[in-house]
Short mmCIF file of N, CA and C and ligand atoms in Angstrom, two decimals:
data_model
loop_
_atom_site.label_atom_id
_atom_site.label_comp_id
_atom_site.label_asym_id
_atom_site.label_seq_id
_atom_site.Cartn_x
_atom_site.Cartn_y
_atom_site.Cartn_z
N MET Q 1 89.37 83.94 84.34
CA MET Q 1 90.74 83.61 84.66
C MET Q 1 91.12 82.28 84.02
N SER Q 2 92.31 82.20 83.44
CA SER Q 2 92.74 80.95 82.82
C SER Q 2 93.02 79.91 83.90
N ALA Q 3 93.07 78.63 83.46
CA ALA Q 3 93.34 77.55 84.42
C ALA Q 3 94.71 77.77 85.04
N GLY Q 4 94.83 77.35 86.27
CA GLY Q 4 96.10 77.50 86.95
C GLY Q 4 95.91 77.17 88.40
N LYS Q 5 96.93 77.46 89.20
CA LYS Q 5 96.82 77.12 90.62
C LYS Q 5 97.45 78.21 91.48
N PHE Q 6 96.98 78.26 92.72
CA PHE Q 6 97.55 79.17 93.71
C PHE Q 6 98.45 78.37 94.63
N TRP Q 7 99.54 78.96 95.05
CA TRP Q 7 100.33 78.35 96.09
C TRP Q 7 101.09 79.42 96.87
N ALA Q 8 101.47 79.05 98.09
CA ALA Q 8 102.17 79.99 98.97
C ALA Q 8 103.33 79.28 99.61
N LYS Q 9 104.36 80.04 99.96
CA LYS Q 9 105.57 79.44 100.53
C LYS Q 9 106.37 80.45 101.34
N HIS Q 10 107.21 79.91 102.17
CA HIS Q 10 108.22 80.70 102.89
C HIS Q 10 109.21 81.23 101.84
N THR Q 11 109.51 82.52 101.87
CA THR Q 11 110.45 83.05 100.88
C THR Q 11 111.83 82.43 101.05
N GLN Q 12 112.50 82.23 99.91
CA GLN Q 12 113.80 81.55 99.93
C GLN Q 12 114.96 82.45 99.56
N ASN Q 13 114.69 83.64 99.08
CA ASN Q 13 115.80 84.50 98.66
C ASN Q 13 115.38 85.97 98.69
N GLU Q 14 116.37 86.83 98.48
CA GLU Q 14 116.16 88.27 98.58
C GLU Q 14 115.17 88.78 97.52
N ASP Q 15 115.20 88.17 96.33
CA ASP Q 15 114.26 88.59 95.27
C ASP Q 15 112.82 88.40 95.73
N GLU Q 16 112.55 87.24 96.35
CA GLU Q 16 111.18 87.00 96.81
C GLU Q 16 110.79 87.97 97.93
N ILE Q 17 111.75 88.26 98.82
CA ILE Q 17 111.44 89.21 99.90
C ILE Q 17 111.13 90.58 99.31
N GLN Q 18 111.92 91.01 98.32
CA GLN Q 18 111.66 92.31 97.69
C GLN Q 18 110.29 92.32 97.00
N THR Q 19 109.90 91.18 96.43
CA THR Q 19 108.58 91.10 95.80
C THR Q 19 107.47 91.25 96.86
N CYS Q 20 107.68 90.64 98.03
CA CYS Q 20 106.72 90.82 99.14
C CYS Q 20 106.61 92.30 99.50
N PHE Q 21 107.75 92.99 99.54
CA PHE Q 21 107.73 94.41 99.89
C PHE Q 21 106.94 95.21 98.84
N SER Q 22 107.08 94.85 97.55
CA SER Q 22 106.33 95.56 96.50
C SER Q 22 104.83 95.36 96.67
N ILE Q 23 104.44 94.13 97.04
CA ILE Q 23 103.01 93.85 97.23
C ILE Q 23 102.49 94.66 98.41
N ARG Q 24 103.25 94.71 99.51
CA ARG Q 24 102.81 95.49 100.67
C ARG Q 24 102.75 96.98 100.35
N GLU Q 25 103.71 97.45 99.56
CA GLU Q 25 103.69 98.86 99.13
C GLU Q 25 102.38 99.15 98.40
N SER Q 26 102.01 98.26 97.49
CA SER Q 26 100.80 98.45 96.70
C SER Q 26 99.54 98.37 97.56
N VAL Q 27 99.49 97.37 98.45
CA VAL Q 27 98.26 97.13 99.22
C VAL Q 27 98.12 98.12 100.39
N PHE Q 28 99.19 98.31 101.17
CA PHE Q 28 99.06 99.12 102.38
C PHE Q 28 99.43 100.59 102.16
N VAL Q 29 100.60 100.85 101.57
CA VAL Q 29 101.06 102.25 101.47
C VAL Q 29 100.21 102.99 100.44
N LYS Q 30 100.05 102.39 99.24
CA LYS Q 30 99.25 103.06 98.20
C LYS Q 30 97.76 102.82 98.42
N GLY Q 31 97.38 101.56 98.70
CA GLY Q 31 95.96 101.21 98.77
C GLY Q 31 95.25 101.69 100.01
N GLN Q 32 95.97 101.72 101.15
CA GLN Q 32 95.30 102.09 102.41
C GLN Q 32 95.92 103.33 103.04
N ASN Q 33 96.81 104.01 102.33
CA ASN Q 33 97.45 105.23 102.84
C ASN Q 33 98.18 105.04 104.17
N VAL Q 34 98.71 103.84 104.39
CA VAL Q 34 99.52 103.63 105.60
C VAL Q 34 100.83 104.40 105.42
N PRO Q 35 101.22 105.25 106.38
CA PRO Q 35 102.47 105.99 106.24
C PRO Q 35 103.66 105.02 106.13
N PRO Q 36 104.57 105.26 105.18
CA PRO Q 36 105.72 104.35 105.02
C PRO Q 36 106.47 104.10 106.32
N GLU Q 37 106.60 105.12 107.17
CA GLU Q 37 107.36 104.94 108.42
C GLU Q 37 106.65 103.98 109.39
N GLU Q 38 105.35 103.74 109.15
CA GLU Q 38 104.64 102.77 109.99
C GLU Q 38 104.61 101.39 109.33
N GLU Q 39 104.66 101.38 107.99
CA GLU Q 39 104.63 100.09 107.29
C GLU Q 39 105.92 99.30 107.50
N TRP Q 40 107.05 100.02 107.42
CA TRP Q 40 108.36 99.34 107.44
C TRP Q 40 109.00 99.47 108.81
N ASP Q 41 109.52 98.37 109.35
CA ASP Q 41 110.21 98.44 110.64
C ASP Q 41 111.39 97.48 110.65
N HIS Q 42 112.07 97.41 111.80
CA HIS Q 42 113.29 96.61 111.89
C HIS Q 42 113.04 95.13 111.62
N LEU Q 43 111.81 94.66 111.87
CA LEU Q 43 111.54 93.22 111.66
C LEU Q 43 111.63 92.84 110.18
N ASP Q 44 111.41 93.82 109.30
CA ASP Q 44 111.51 93.51 107.86
C ASP Q 44 112.92 93.13 107.45
N GLN Q 45 113.89 93.52 108.27
CA GLN Q 45 115.30 93.21 107.96
C GLN Q 45 115.81 92.05 108.80
N ALA Q 46 114.90 91.32 109.46
CA ALA Q 46 115.32 90.24 110.37
C ALA Q 46 114.54 88.97 110.04
N PRO Q 47 114.78 88.39 108.85
CA PRO Q 47 113.96 87.23 108.43
C PRO Q 47 114.14 85.99 109.31
N GLN Q 48 115.18 85.96 110.16
CA GLN Q 48 115.30 84.81 111.07
C GLN Q 48 114.22 84.85 112.14
N VAL Q 49 113.87 86.05 112.60
CA VAL Q 49 112.82 86.16 113.62
C VAL Q 49 111.48 86.56 113.02
N CYS Q 50 111.50 86.99 111.77
CA CYS Q 50 110.25 87.41 111.14
C CYS Q 50 110.29 87.04 109.65
N PRO Q 51 110.10 85.74 109.36
CA PRO Q 51 110.15 85.30 107.96
C PRO Q 51 109.00 85.85 107.13
N HIS Q 52 109.27 86.01 105.83
CA HIS Q 52 108.26 86.50 104.88
C HIS Q 52 107.70 85.34 104.08
N PHE Q 53 106.43 85.48 103.71
CA PHE Q 53 105.73 84.45 102.93
C PHE Q 53 105.15 85.09 101.69
N ILE Q 54 105.11 84.31 100.60
CA ILE Q 54 104.67 84.85 99.32
C ILE Q 54 103.65 83.90 98.69
N ALA Q 55 102.67 84.46 98.01
CA ALA Q 55 101.67 83.63 97.30
C ALA Q 55 101.77 83.92 95.81
N TYR Q 56 101.62 82.86 95.03
CA TYR Q 56 101.69 82.97 93.57
C TYR Q 56 100.43 82.42 92.92
N PHE Q 57 100.12 82.97 91.75
CA PHE Q 57 99.24 82.29 90.81
C PHE Q 57 100.15 81.74 89.73
N GLU Q 58 100.00 80.42 89.46
CA GLU Q 58 100.80 79.81 88.39
C GLU Q 58 99.84 79.37 87.29
N ALA Q 59 99.99 79.99 86.13
CA ALA Q 59 99.13 79.68 84.99
C ALA Q 59 99.48 78.32 84.42
N ALA Q 60 98.56 77.80 83.58
CA ALA Q 60 98.77 76.46 83.00
C ALA Q 60 100.07 76.40 82.20
N ASN Q 61 100.52 77.54 81.66
CA ASN Q 61 101.77 77.54 80.89
C ASN Q 61 103.02 77.68 81.78
N GLY Q 62 102.82 77.66 83.11
CA GLY Q 62 103.95 77.67 84.03
C GLY Q 62 104.39 79.07 84.46
N ILE Q 63 103.79 80.10 83.86
CA ILE Q 63 104.20 81.46 84.24
C ILE Q 63 103.59 81.82 85.59
N ARG Q 64 104.46 82.31 86.49
CA ARG Q 64 104.07 82.62 87.87
C ARG Q 64 103.90 84.11 88.07
N THR Q 65 102.87 84.48 88.79
CA THR Q 65 102.67 85.88 89.17
C THR Q 65 102.55 85.95 90.69
N ALA Q 66 103.34 86.81 91.30
CA ALA Q 66 103.25 86.99 92.76
C ALA Q 66 102.03 87.87 93.05
N ILE Q 67 101.17 87.39 93.94
CA ILE Q 67 99.89 88.10 94.16
C ILE Q 67 99.57 88.34 95.63
N GLY Q 68 100.38 87.78 96.54
CA GLY Q 68 100.09 87.98 97.96
C GLY Q 68 101.36 87.88 98.80
N ALA Q 69 101.32 88.48 99.98
CA ALA Q 69 102.48 88.49 100.87
C ALA Q 69 102.02 88.59 102.32
N ALA Q 70 102.88 88.14 103.22
CA ALA Q 70 102.63 88.27 104.66
C ALA Q 70 103.94 88.01 105.38
N ARG Q 71 103.99 88.37 106.66
CA ARG Q 71 105.16 88.01 107.46
C ARG Q 71 104.70 87.42 108.79
N LEU Q 72 105.59 86.65 109.40
CA LEU Q 72 105.26 85.93 110.63
C LEU Q 72 106.34 86.21 111.66
N TRP Q 73 105.97 86.98 112.68
CA TRP Q 73 106.93 87.32 113.73
C TRP Q 73 106.95 86.19 114.75
N LEU Q 74 108.12 85.55 114.88
CA LEU Q 74 108.27 84.41 115.82
C LEU Q 74 108.64 84.98 117.18
N TYR Q 75 107.71 85.69 117.78
CA TYR Q 75 108.08 86.53 118.91
C TYR Q 75 108.08 85.84 120.26
N LYS Q 76 107.50 84.64 120.32
CA LYS Q 76 107.58 83.86 121.57
C LYS Q 76 107.84 82.41 121.19
N ASP Q 77 108.36 81.64 122.15
CA ASP Q 77 108.67 80.24 121.86
C ASP Q 77 107.42 79.44 121.50
N ASP Q 78 106.27 79.82 122.06
CA ASP Q 78 105.04 79.03 121.85
C ASP Q 78 104.01 79.76 120.99
N CYS Q 79 104.36 80.92 120.46
CA CYS Q 79 103.35 81.73 119.78
C CYS Q 79 103.99 82.62 118.71
N SER Q 80 103.33 82.73 117.58
CA SER Q 80 103.82 83.64 116.53
C SER Q 80 102.73 84.65 116.21
N LYS Q 81 103.15 85.71 115.50
CA LYS Q 81 102.21 86.79 115.18
C LYS Q 81 102.18 87.02 113.68
N ALA Q 82 101.02 86.80 113.07
CA ALA Q 82 100.87 87.04 111.63
C ALA Q 82 100.68 88.54 111.40
N GLN Q 83 101.44 89.07 110.45
CA GLN Q 83 101.40 90.51 110.20
C GLN Q 83 101.42 90.78 108.69
N ARG Q 84 100.92 91.99 108.35
CA ARG Q 84 101.03 92.50 106.96
C ARG Q 84 100.47 91.52 105.92
N VAL Q 85 99.33 90.92 106.23
CA VAL Q 85 98.72 89.96 105.30
C VAL Q 85 98.07 90.76 104.16
N ALA Q 86 98.54 90.52 102.94
CA ALA Q 86 98.12 91.38 101.82
C ALA Q 86 97.94 90.56 100.55
N VAL Q 87 96.80 90.75 99.90
CA VAL Q 87 96.54 90.14 98.60
C VAL Q 87 96.24 91.27 97.62
N LEU Q 88 96.86 91.25 96.46
CA LEU Q 88 96.61 92.31 95.47
C LEU Q 88 95.12 92.35 95.15
N ASP Q 89 94.57 93.55 94.97
CA ASP Q 89 93.11 93.69 94.99
C ASP Q 89 92.38 92.84 93.95
N THR Q 90 92.94 92.68 92.76
CA THR Q 90 92.21 91.91 91.74
C THR Q 90 92.24 90.40 92.01
N TRP Q 91 93.01 89.98 93.02
CA TRP Q 91 93.13 88.55 93.33
C TRP Q 91 92.43 88.17 94.62
N ARG Q 92 91.65 89.09 95.18
CA ARG Q 92 90.99 88.80 96.46
C ARG Q 92 89.77 87.90 96.28
N LYS Q 93 89.36 87.31 97.42
CA LYS Q 93 88.16 86.43 97.47
C LYS Q 93 88.32 85.20 96.58
N LYS Q 94 89.56 84.73 96.44
CA LYS Q 94 89.81 83.51 95.66
C LYS Q 94 90.54 82.47 96.53
N GLY Q 95 90.64 82.75 97.83
CA GLY Q 95 91.28 81.79 98.73
C GLY Q 95 92.77 82.03 98.97
N VAL Q 96 93.31 83.14 98.44
CA VAL Q 96 94.76 83.38 98.57
C VAL Q 96 95.14 83.78 100.00
N GLY Q 97 94.32 84.63 100.62
CA GLY Q 97 94.58 85.02 102.01
C GLY Q 97 94.55 83.79 102.92
N ARG Q 98 93.55 82.95 102.70
CA ARG Q 98 93.44 81.72 103.50
C ARG Q 98 94.68 80.83 103.31
N LEU Q 99 95.17 80.75 102.08
CA LEU Q 99 96.36 79.94 101.77
C LEU Q 99 97.60 80.49 102.48
N LEU Q 100 97.77 81.81 102.47
CA LEU Q 100 98.92 82.42 103.17
C LEU Q 100 98.84 82.12 104.66
N MET Q 101 97.65 82.26 105.23
CA MET Q 101 97.50 82.01 106.67
C MET Q 101 97.78 80.54 107.00
N ALA Q 102 97.26 79.63 106.17
CA ALA Q 102 97.49 78.19 106.42
C ALA Q 102 98.98 77.88 106.34
N THR Q 103 99.67 78.50 105.39
CA THR Q 103 101.11 78.26 105.23
C THR Q 103 101.88 78.75 106.47
N MET Q 104 101.46 79.90 106.99
CA MET Q 104 102.14 80.43 108.18
C MET Q 104 101.77 79.61 109.42
N GLU Q 105 100.56 79.09 109.49
CA GLU Q 105 100.19 78.24 110.63
C GLU Q 105 101.02 76.95 110.61
N THR Q 106 101.19 76.37 109.43
CA THR Q 106 102.03 75.16 109.32
C THR Q 106 103.46 75.46 109.76
N PHE Q 107 103.99 76.58 109.31
CA PHE Q 107 105.36 76.98 109.69
C PHE Q 107 105.43 77.15 111.21
N SER Q 108 104.40 77.78 111.79
CA SER Q 108 104.38 78.00 113.25
C SER Q 108 104.43 76.67 113.98
N LYS Q 109 103.60 75.72 113.52
CA LYS Q 109 103.57 74.40 114.16
C LYS Q 109 104.92 73.71 114.02
N GLN Q 110 105.49 73.79 112.81
CA GLN Q 110 106.78 73.11 112.57
C GLN Q 110 107.90 73.68 113.44
N THR Q 111 107.72 74.92 113.91
CA THR Q 111 108.74 75.52 114.78
C THR Q 111 108.31 75.44 116.25
N GLY Q 112 107.35 74.55 116.54
CA GLY Q 112 107.00 74.25 117.92
C GLY Q 112 106.00 75.17 118.58
N ARG Q 113 105.35 76.01 117.78
CA ARG Q 113 104.39 76.96 118.36
C ARG Q 113 102.97 76.38 118.29
N ASN Q 114 102.13 76.76 119.26
CA ASN Q 114 100.78 76.23 119.27
C ASN Q 114 99.70 77.31 119.21
N GLU Q 115 100.13 78.51 118.90
CA GLU Q 115 99.16 79.61 118.80
C GLU Q 115 99.66 80.65 117.81
N VAL Q 116 98.71 81.22 117.05
CA VAL Q 116 99.02 82.37 116.19
C VAL Q 116 98.11 83.51 116.65
N VAL Q 117 98.70 84.69 116.83
CA VAL Q 117 97.92 85.87 117.17
C VAL Q 117 98.09 86.89 116.05
N LEU Q 118 97.24 87.88 116.02
CA LEU Q 118 97.36 88.95 115.02
C LEU Q 118 96.53 90.14 115.46
N GLY Q 119 96.84 91.29 114.89
CA GLY Q 119 96.03 92.49 115.06
C GLY Q 119 95.27 92.70 113.76
N ALA Q 120 93.98 92.46 113.78
CA ALA Q 120 93.19 92.51 112.53
C ALA Q 120 92.61 93.90 112.31
N GLN Q 121 92.74 94.40 111.11
CA GLN Q 121 91.93 95.56 110.75
C GLN Q 121 90.47 95.11 110.89
N THR Q 122 89.63 95.96 111.47
CA THR Q 122 88.28 95.48 111.83
C THR Q 122 87.50 94.99 110.60
N HIS Q 123 87.75 95.57 109.42
CA HIS Q 123 87.03 95.11 108.23
C HIS Q 123 87.40 93.67 107.86
N ALA Q 124 88.60 93.25 108.31
CA ALA Q 124 89.09 91.91 107.96
C ALA Q 124 88.72 90.85 109.00
N ILE Q 125 88.05 91.25 110.09
CA ILE Q 125 87.71 90.28 111.14
C ILE Q 125 86.89 89.10 110.57
N PRO Q 126 85.88 89.33 109.70
CA PRO Q 126 85.13 88.17 109.17
C PRO Q 126 86.02 87.21 108.38
N PHE Q 127 87.03 87.75 107.69
CA PHE Q 127 87.99 86.88 106.98
C PHE Q 127 88.70 85.97 107.98
N TYR Q 128 89.27 86.57 109.05
CA TYR Q 128 90.01 85.75 110.01
C TYR Q 128 89.08 84.80 110.77
N GLU Q 129 87.86 85.26 111.08
CA GLU Q 129 86.90 84.35 111.75
C GLU Q 129 86.60 83.14 110.87
N SER Q 130 86.55 83.35 109.55
CA SER Q 130 86.21 82.25 108.64
C SER Q 130 87.29 81.17 108.64
N ILE Q 131 88.50 81.51 109.16
CA ILE Q 131 89.57 80.50 109.22
C ILE Q 131 89.94 80.19 110.67
N GLY Q 132 89.01 80.47 111.58
CA GLY Q 132 89.15 79.95 112.94
C GLY Q 132 89.73 80.88 113.99
N TYR Q 133 89.94 82.16 113.66
CA TYR Q 133 90.47 83.10 114.65
C TYR Q 133 89.33 83.70 115.48
N GLN Q 134 89.64 84.01 116.76
CA GLN Q 134 88.66 84.63 117.64
C GLN Q 134 89.18 85.99 118.10
N ALA Q 135 88.31 86.98 118.08
CA ALA Q 135 88.69 88.33 118.51
C ALA Q 135 88.66 88.43 120.03
N PHE Q 136 89.54 89.27 120.56
CA PHE Q 136 89.49 89.57 122.00
C PHE Q 136 89.98 91.00 122.23
N GLY Q 137 89.57 91.57 123.36
CA GLY Q 137 90.03 92.90 123.74
C GLY Q 137 89.36 94.00 122.94
N PRO Q 138 89.74 95.25 123.26
CA PRO Q 138 89.08 96.41 122.65
C PRO Q 138 89.58 96.71 121.23
N VAL Q 139 88.82 97.54 120.54
CA VAL Q 139 89.27 98.10 119.25
C VAL Q 139 90.29 99.20 119.55
N TYR Q 140 91.39 99.24 118.77
CA TYR Q 140 92.41 100.29 118.95
C TYR Q 140 92.87 100.76 117.58
N LEU Q 141 93.53 101.92 117.56
CA LEU Q 141 94.02 102.46 116.29
C LEU Q 141 95.49 102.10 116.10
N ASP Q 142 95.82 101.64 114.88
CA ASP Q 142 97.22 101.40 114.49
C ASP Q 142 97.35 101.96 113.08
N ALA Q 143 98.31 102.84 112.87
CA ALA Q 143 98.46 103.55 111.59
C ALA Q 143 97.14 104.24 111.21
N GLY Q 144 96.38 104.68 112.22
CA GLY Q 144 95.13 105.38 111.96
C GLY Q 144 93.97 104.47 111.56
N ILE Q 145 94.19 103.15 111.60
CA ILE Q 145 93.18 102.19 111.15
C ILE Q 145 92.68 101.40 112.37
N PRO Q 146 91.34 101.25 112.55
CA PRO Q 146 90.86 100.47 113.69
C PRO Q 146 91.24 98.99 113.58
N HIS Q 147 91.72 98.46 114.69
CA HIS Q 147 92.18 97.07 114.75
C HIS Q 147 91.58 96.38 115.98
N ARG Q 148 91.58 95.06 115.95
CA ARG Q 148 91.25 94.27 117.13
C ARG Q 148 92.15 93.03 117.14
N ASP Q 149 92.60 92.64 118.32
CA ASP Q 149 93.46 91.47 118.41
C ASP Q 149 92.65 90.18 118.26
N MET Q 150 93.30 89.16 117.67
CA MET Q 150 92.66 87.87 117.45
C MET Q 150 93.68 86.77 117.73
N PHE Q 151 93.19 85.56 118.03
CA PHE Q 151 94.10 84.43 118.25
C PHE Q 151 93.48 83.16 117.69
N LYS Q 152 94.34 82.17 117.46
CA LYS Q 152 93.90 80.83 117.07
C LYS Q 152 94.88 79.83 117.66
N LYS Q 153 94.36 78.82 118.34
CA LYS Q 153 95.19 77.69 118.79
C LYS Q 153 95.37 76.76 117.59
N ILE Q 154 96.59 76.33 117.36
CA ILE Q 154 96.84 75.52 116.17
C ILE Q 154 97.36 74.13 116.55
N1 COA K 1 84.67 90.14 104.65
C1 COA K 1 84.09 88.96 104.90
N2 COA K 1 84.59 87.78 104.52
C2 COA K 1 85.74 87.81 103.83
C3 COA K 1 86.40 89.02 103.52
C4 COA K 1 85.83 90.21 103.97
N3 COA K 1 86.41 91.40 103.73
N4 COA K 1 87.52 88.72 102.82
C5 COA K 1 87.54 87.37 102.70
N5 COA K 1 86.47 86.85 103.31
C6 COA K 1 86.15 85.43 103.44
C7 COA K 1 86.02 84.79 102.08
O1 COA K 1 84.72 84.93 101.58
C8 COA K 1 86.37 83.37 102.38
O2 COA K 1 85.29 82.68 102.98
P1 COA K 1 84.76 81.30 102.36
O3 COA K 1 85.86 80.33 102.58
O4 COA K 1 83.56 81.02 103.17
O5 COA K 1 84.50 81.59 100.93
C9 COA K 1 87.44 83.48 103.46
O6 COA K 1 87.24 84.77 104.07
C10 COA K 1 88.84 83.40 102.89
O7 COA K 1 88.97 84.45 101.95
P2 COA K 1 90.18 84.60 100.95
O8 COA K 1 89.67 84.62 99.57
O9 COA K 1 91.24 83.62 101.31
O10 COA K 1 90.66 86.08 101.34
P3 COA K 1 91.49 87.08 100.41
O11 COA K 1 92.45 86.37 99.55
O12 COA K 1 90.55 88.03 99.77
O13 COA K 1 92.36 87.86 101.52
C11 COA K 1 92.57 89.83 102.86
C12 COA K 1 91.75 88.58 102.58
C13 COA K 1 91.98 90.52 104.08
C14 COA K 1 94.01 89.43 103.19
C15 COA K 1 92.52 90.74 101.60
O14 COA K 1 91.20 91.19 101.43
C16 COA K 1 93.45 91.93 101.65
O15 COA K 1 94.62 91.83 101.29
N6 COA K 1 92.94 93.11 102.06
C17 COA K 1 93.74 94.32 102.08
C18 COA K 1 94.84 94.26 103.12
C19 COA K 1 94.28 94.00 104.48
O16 COA K 1 93.38 94.68 104.95
N7 COA K 1 94.88 93.01 105.16
C20 COA K 1 94.48 92.61 106.48
C21 COA K 1 95.27 93.36 107.47
S1 COA K 1 94.77 92.87 109.12
#
């Protein structure tokens, strides 16, 4: 990989939100066979209560490539829920997922929240544990995929 840097941010416009949707389409609908009717819901159209986040690789020549996406449901005054965390497959294991989560944790704190929860696909539990999340409760199926709930105090 050429020299460059990764960064993540709260989306600022409709183009960035649409790019997040393309990444989720690729990772979840095509990559994991998640039915479209389960991938997309009303929260995707409500960025005030469920903002979207995007991760980029920026090459040394300044050209940016969008490579990751996630959304953060601000569902309680003191707690948010990280959802749809997705990194394009060729960009995994380079710290991009961790960067998206850190960006959403900062946003959560800035909006007065002290906890982030999520429903982790069980294969991703070691990823979330590596950034401080703890699993609780039973394994359950969501979109046909085994999940377990996790939380982190921030
Ligand atoms: N198993 C064990 N550890 C993992 C892991 C896995 N599947 N994926 C990442 N990690 C570890 C990394 O080794 C790294 O640890 P380190 O800091 O000790 O090196 C840490 O977690 C952070 O990894 P990072 O590179 O930031 O993760 P990523 O960019 O590959 O993103 C996912 C992780 C899960 C978001 C990504 O694999 C993905 O998009 N998967 C498909 C979609 C998905 O399943 N999303 C989760 C829905 S709950």
